[in-house]
PDB file of C-alpha atoms in Angstrom:
ATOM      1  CA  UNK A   3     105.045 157.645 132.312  1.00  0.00           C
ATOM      2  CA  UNK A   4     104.765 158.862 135.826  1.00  0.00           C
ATOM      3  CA  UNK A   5     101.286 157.040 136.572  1.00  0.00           C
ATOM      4  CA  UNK A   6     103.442 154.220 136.000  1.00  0.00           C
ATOM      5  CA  UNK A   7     105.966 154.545 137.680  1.00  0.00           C
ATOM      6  CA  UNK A   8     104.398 155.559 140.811  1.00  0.00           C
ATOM      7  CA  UNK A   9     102.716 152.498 140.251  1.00  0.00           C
ATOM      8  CA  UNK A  10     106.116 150.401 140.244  1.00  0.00           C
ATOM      9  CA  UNK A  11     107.444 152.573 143.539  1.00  0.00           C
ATOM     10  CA  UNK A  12     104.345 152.183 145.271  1.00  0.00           C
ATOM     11  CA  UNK A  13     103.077 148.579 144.420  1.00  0.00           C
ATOM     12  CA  UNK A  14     103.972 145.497 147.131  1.00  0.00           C
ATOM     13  CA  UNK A  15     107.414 144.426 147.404  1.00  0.00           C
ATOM     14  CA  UNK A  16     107.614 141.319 149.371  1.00  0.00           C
ATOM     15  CA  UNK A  17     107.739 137.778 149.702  1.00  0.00           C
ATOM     16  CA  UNK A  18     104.237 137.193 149.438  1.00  0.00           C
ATOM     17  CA  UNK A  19     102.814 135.498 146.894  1.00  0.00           C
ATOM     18  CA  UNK A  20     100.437 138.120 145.656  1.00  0.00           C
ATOM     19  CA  UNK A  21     102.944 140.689 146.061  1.00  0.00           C
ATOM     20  CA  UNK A  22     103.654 142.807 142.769  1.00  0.00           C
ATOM     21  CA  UNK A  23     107.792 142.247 143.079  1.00  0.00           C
ATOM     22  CA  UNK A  24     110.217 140.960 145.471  1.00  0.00           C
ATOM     23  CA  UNK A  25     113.609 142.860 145.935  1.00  0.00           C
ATOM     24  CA  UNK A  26     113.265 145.201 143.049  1.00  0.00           C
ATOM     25  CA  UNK A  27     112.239 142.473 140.334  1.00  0.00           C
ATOM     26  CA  UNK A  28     109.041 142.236 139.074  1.00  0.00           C
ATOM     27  CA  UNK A  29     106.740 139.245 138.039  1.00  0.00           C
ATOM     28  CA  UNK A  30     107.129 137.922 134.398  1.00  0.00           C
ATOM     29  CA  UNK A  31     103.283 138.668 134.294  1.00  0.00           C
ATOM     30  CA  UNK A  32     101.111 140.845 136.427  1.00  0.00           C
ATOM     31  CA  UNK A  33      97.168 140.897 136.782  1.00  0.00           C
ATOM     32  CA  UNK A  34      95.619 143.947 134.782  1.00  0.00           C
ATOM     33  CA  UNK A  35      93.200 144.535 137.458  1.00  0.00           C
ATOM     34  CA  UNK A  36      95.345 144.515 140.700  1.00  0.00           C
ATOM     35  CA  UNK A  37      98.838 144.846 139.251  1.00  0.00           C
ATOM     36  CA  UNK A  38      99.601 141.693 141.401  1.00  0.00           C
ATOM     37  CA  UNK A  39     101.366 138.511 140.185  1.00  0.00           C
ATOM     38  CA  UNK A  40      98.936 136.544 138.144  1.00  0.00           C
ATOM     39  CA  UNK A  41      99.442 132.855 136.817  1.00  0.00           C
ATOM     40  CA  UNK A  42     102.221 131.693 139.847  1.00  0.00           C
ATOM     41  CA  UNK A  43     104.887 133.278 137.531  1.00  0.00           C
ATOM     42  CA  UNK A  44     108.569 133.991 138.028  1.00  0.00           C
ATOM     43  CA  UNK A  45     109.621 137.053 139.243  1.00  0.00           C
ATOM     44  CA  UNK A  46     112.070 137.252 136.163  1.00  0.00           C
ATOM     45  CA  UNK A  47     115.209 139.311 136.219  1.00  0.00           C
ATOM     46  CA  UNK A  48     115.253 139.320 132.457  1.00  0.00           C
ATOM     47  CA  UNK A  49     111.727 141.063 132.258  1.00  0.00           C
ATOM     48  CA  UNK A  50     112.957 143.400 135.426  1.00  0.00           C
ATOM     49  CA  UNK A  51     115.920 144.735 133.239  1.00  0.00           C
ATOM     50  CA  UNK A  52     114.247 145.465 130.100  1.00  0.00           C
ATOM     51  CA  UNK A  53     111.283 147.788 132.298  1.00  0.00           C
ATOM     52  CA  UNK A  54     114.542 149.312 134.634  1.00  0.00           C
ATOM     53  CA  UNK A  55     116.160 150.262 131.108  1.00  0.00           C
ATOM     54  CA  UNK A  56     112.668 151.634 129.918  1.00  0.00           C
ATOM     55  CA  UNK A  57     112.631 153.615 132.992  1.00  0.00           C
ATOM     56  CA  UNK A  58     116.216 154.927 132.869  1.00  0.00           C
ATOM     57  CA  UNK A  59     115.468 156.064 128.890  1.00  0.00           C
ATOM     58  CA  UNK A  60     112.585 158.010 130.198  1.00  0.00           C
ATOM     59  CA  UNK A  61     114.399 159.189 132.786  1.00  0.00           C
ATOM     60  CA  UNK A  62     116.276 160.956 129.979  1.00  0.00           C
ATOM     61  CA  UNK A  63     114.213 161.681 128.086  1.00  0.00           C
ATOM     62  CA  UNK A  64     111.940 163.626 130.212  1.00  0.00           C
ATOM     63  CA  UNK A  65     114.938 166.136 131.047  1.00  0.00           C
ATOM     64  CA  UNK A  66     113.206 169.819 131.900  1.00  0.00           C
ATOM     65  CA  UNK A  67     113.317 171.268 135.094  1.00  0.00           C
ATOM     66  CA  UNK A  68     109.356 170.576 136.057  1.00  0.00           C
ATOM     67  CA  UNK A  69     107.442 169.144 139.058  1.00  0.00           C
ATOM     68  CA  UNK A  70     107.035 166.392 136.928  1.00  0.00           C
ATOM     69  CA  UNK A  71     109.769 165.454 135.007  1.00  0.00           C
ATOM     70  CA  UNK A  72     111.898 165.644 137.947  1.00  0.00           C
ATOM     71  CA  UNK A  73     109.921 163.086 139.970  1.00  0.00           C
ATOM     72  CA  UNK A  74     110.157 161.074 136.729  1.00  0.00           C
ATOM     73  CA  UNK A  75     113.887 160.680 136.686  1.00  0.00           C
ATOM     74  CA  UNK A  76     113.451 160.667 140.568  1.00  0.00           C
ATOM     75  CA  UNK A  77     111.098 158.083 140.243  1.00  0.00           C
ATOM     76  CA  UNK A  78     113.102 156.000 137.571  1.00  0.00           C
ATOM     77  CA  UNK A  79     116.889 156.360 139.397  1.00  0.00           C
ATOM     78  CA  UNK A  80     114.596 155.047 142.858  1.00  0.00           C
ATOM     79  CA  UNK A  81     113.278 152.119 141.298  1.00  0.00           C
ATOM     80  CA  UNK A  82     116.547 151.229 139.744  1.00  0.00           C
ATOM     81  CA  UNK A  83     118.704 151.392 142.504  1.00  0.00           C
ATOM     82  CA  UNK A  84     115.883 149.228 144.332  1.00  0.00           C
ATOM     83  CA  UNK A  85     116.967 145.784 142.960  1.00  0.00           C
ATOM     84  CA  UNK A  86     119.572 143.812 144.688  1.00  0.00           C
ATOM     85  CA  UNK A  87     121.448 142.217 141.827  1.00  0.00           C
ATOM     86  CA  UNK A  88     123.242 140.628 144.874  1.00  0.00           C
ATOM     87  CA  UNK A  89     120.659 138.591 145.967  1.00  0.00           C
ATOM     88  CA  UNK A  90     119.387 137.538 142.036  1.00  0.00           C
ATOM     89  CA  UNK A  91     122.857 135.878 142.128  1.00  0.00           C
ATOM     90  CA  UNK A  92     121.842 133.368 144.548  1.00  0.00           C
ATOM     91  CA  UNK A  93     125.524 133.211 146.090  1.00  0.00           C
ATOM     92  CA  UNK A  94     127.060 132.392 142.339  1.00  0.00           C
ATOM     93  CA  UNK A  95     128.925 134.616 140.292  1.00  0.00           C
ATOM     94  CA  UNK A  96     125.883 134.765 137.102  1.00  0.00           C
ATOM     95  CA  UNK A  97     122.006 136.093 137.966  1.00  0.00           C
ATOM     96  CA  UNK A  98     119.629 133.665 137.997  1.00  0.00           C
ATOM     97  CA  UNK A  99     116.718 133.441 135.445  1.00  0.00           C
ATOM     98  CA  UNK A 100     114.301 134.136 138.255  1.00  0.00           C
ATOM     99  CA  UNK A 101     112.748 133.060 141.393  1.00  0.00           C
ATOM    100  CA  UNK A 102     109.197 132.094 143.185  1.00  0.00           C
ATOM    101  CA  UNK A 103     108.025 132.520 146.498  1.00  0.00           C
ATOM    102  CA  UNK A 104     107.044 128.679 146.620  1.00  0.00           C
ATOM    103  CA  UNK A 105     109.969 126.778 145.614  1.00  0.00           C
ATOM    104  CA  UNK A 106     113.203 129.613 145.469  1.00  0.00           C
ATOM    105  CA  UNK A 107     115.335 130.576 142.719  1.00  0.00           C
ATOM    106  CA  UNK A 108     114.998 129.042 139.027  1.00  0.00           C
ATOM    107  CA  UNK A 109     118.679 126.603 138.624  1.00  0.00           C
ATOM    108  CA  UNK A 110     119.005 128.450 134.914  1.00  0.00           C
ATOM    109  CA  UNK A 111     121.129 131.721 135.320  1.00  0.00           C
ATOM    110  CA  UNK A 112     122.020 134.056 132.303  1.00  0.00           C
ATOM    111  CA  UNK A 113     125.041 133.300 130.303  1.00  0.00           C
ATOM    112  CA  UNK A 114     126.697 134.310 127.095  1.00  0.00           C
ATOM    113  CA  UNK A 115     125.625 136.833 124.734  1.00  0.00           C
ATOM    114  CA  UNK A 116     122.138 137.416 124.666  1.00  0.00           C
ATOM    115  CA  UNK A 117     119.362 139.631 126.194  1.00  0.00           C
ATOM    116  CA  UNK A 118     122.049 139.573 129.604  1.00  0.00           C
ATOM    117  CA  UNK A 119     124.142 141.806 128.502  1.00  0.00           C
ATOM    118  CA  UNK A 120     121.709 144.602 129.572  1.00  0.00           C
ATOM    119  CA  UNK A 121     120.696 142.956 132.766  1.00  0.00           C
ATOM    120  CA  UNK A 122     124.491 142.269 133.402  1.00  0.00           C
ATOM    121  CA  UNK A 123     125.396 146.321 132.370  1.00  0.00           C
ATOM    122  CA  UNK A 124     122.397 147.099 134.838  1.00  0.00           C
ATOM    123  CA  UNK A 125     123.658 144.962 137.645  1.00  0.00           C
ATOM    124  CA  UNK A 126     127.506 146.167 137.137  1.00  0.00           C
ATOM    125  CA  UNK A 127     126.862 149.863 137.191  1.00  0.00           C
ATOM    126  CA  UNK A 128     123.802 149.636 139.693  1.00  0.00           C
ATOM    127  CA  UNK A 129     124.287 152.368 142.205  1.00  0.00           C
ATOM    128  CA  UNK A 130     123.521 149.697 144.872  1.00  0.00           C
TER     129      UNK A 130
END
């Protein structure tokens, strides 16, 4: 759990097309070898929930007073409060489905119950 999430913390975060994420959202898929975006996918917001709320549940799980479980939850509440649910909105009042570097945000945006409701509990409470 921790190898990966220093991975997450550490990897590029940036506008660049080979980056890893952009603004605390994280490609739909990522290359095995480099952990960079592979394919010219999305960053999705969908995806980027479903790995925060992974994080967050081993943030509690992992709840003893170590070295490492404590950069764990450290590690997890970091990389949560990292995305900027703000800007996945676009300017409109839903998230959009994603966004790429080379044309912008995807027109879609998340609506009605589905998989949003835990991106939309994610972005309401984010500490950020």
């Amino acid at each position: 759990m921790l190898t990966t999430l220093r991975f997450f913390w550490e990897s590029p975060q940036s506008d660049a097309p080979d980056a890893t994420g952009h603004r605390g959202f994280y490609y739909h898929f990522l290359d095995m070898q480099t952990g960079r975006r592979a394919a010219g996918s999305e960053l999705s917001t969908i995806d980027t929930a479903f790995l925060l709320a992974g994080f967050l549940t081993a943030a509690m799980y992992f709840d003893r007073e170590t070295k490492k479980e404590t950069e764990i939850r450290t590690l997890a509440q970091a990389l949560y409060a990292r995305a900027d649910w703000h800007w996945a909105q676009n300017g409109a009042p839903k998230v959009s489905h994603g966004w790429k570097p080379e044309t912008g945000f995807i027109r879609h945006r998340w609506e009605g119950y589905s998989e949003a409701a835990i991106l939309y509990l994610l972005g309401l409470a984010s500490p950020t």
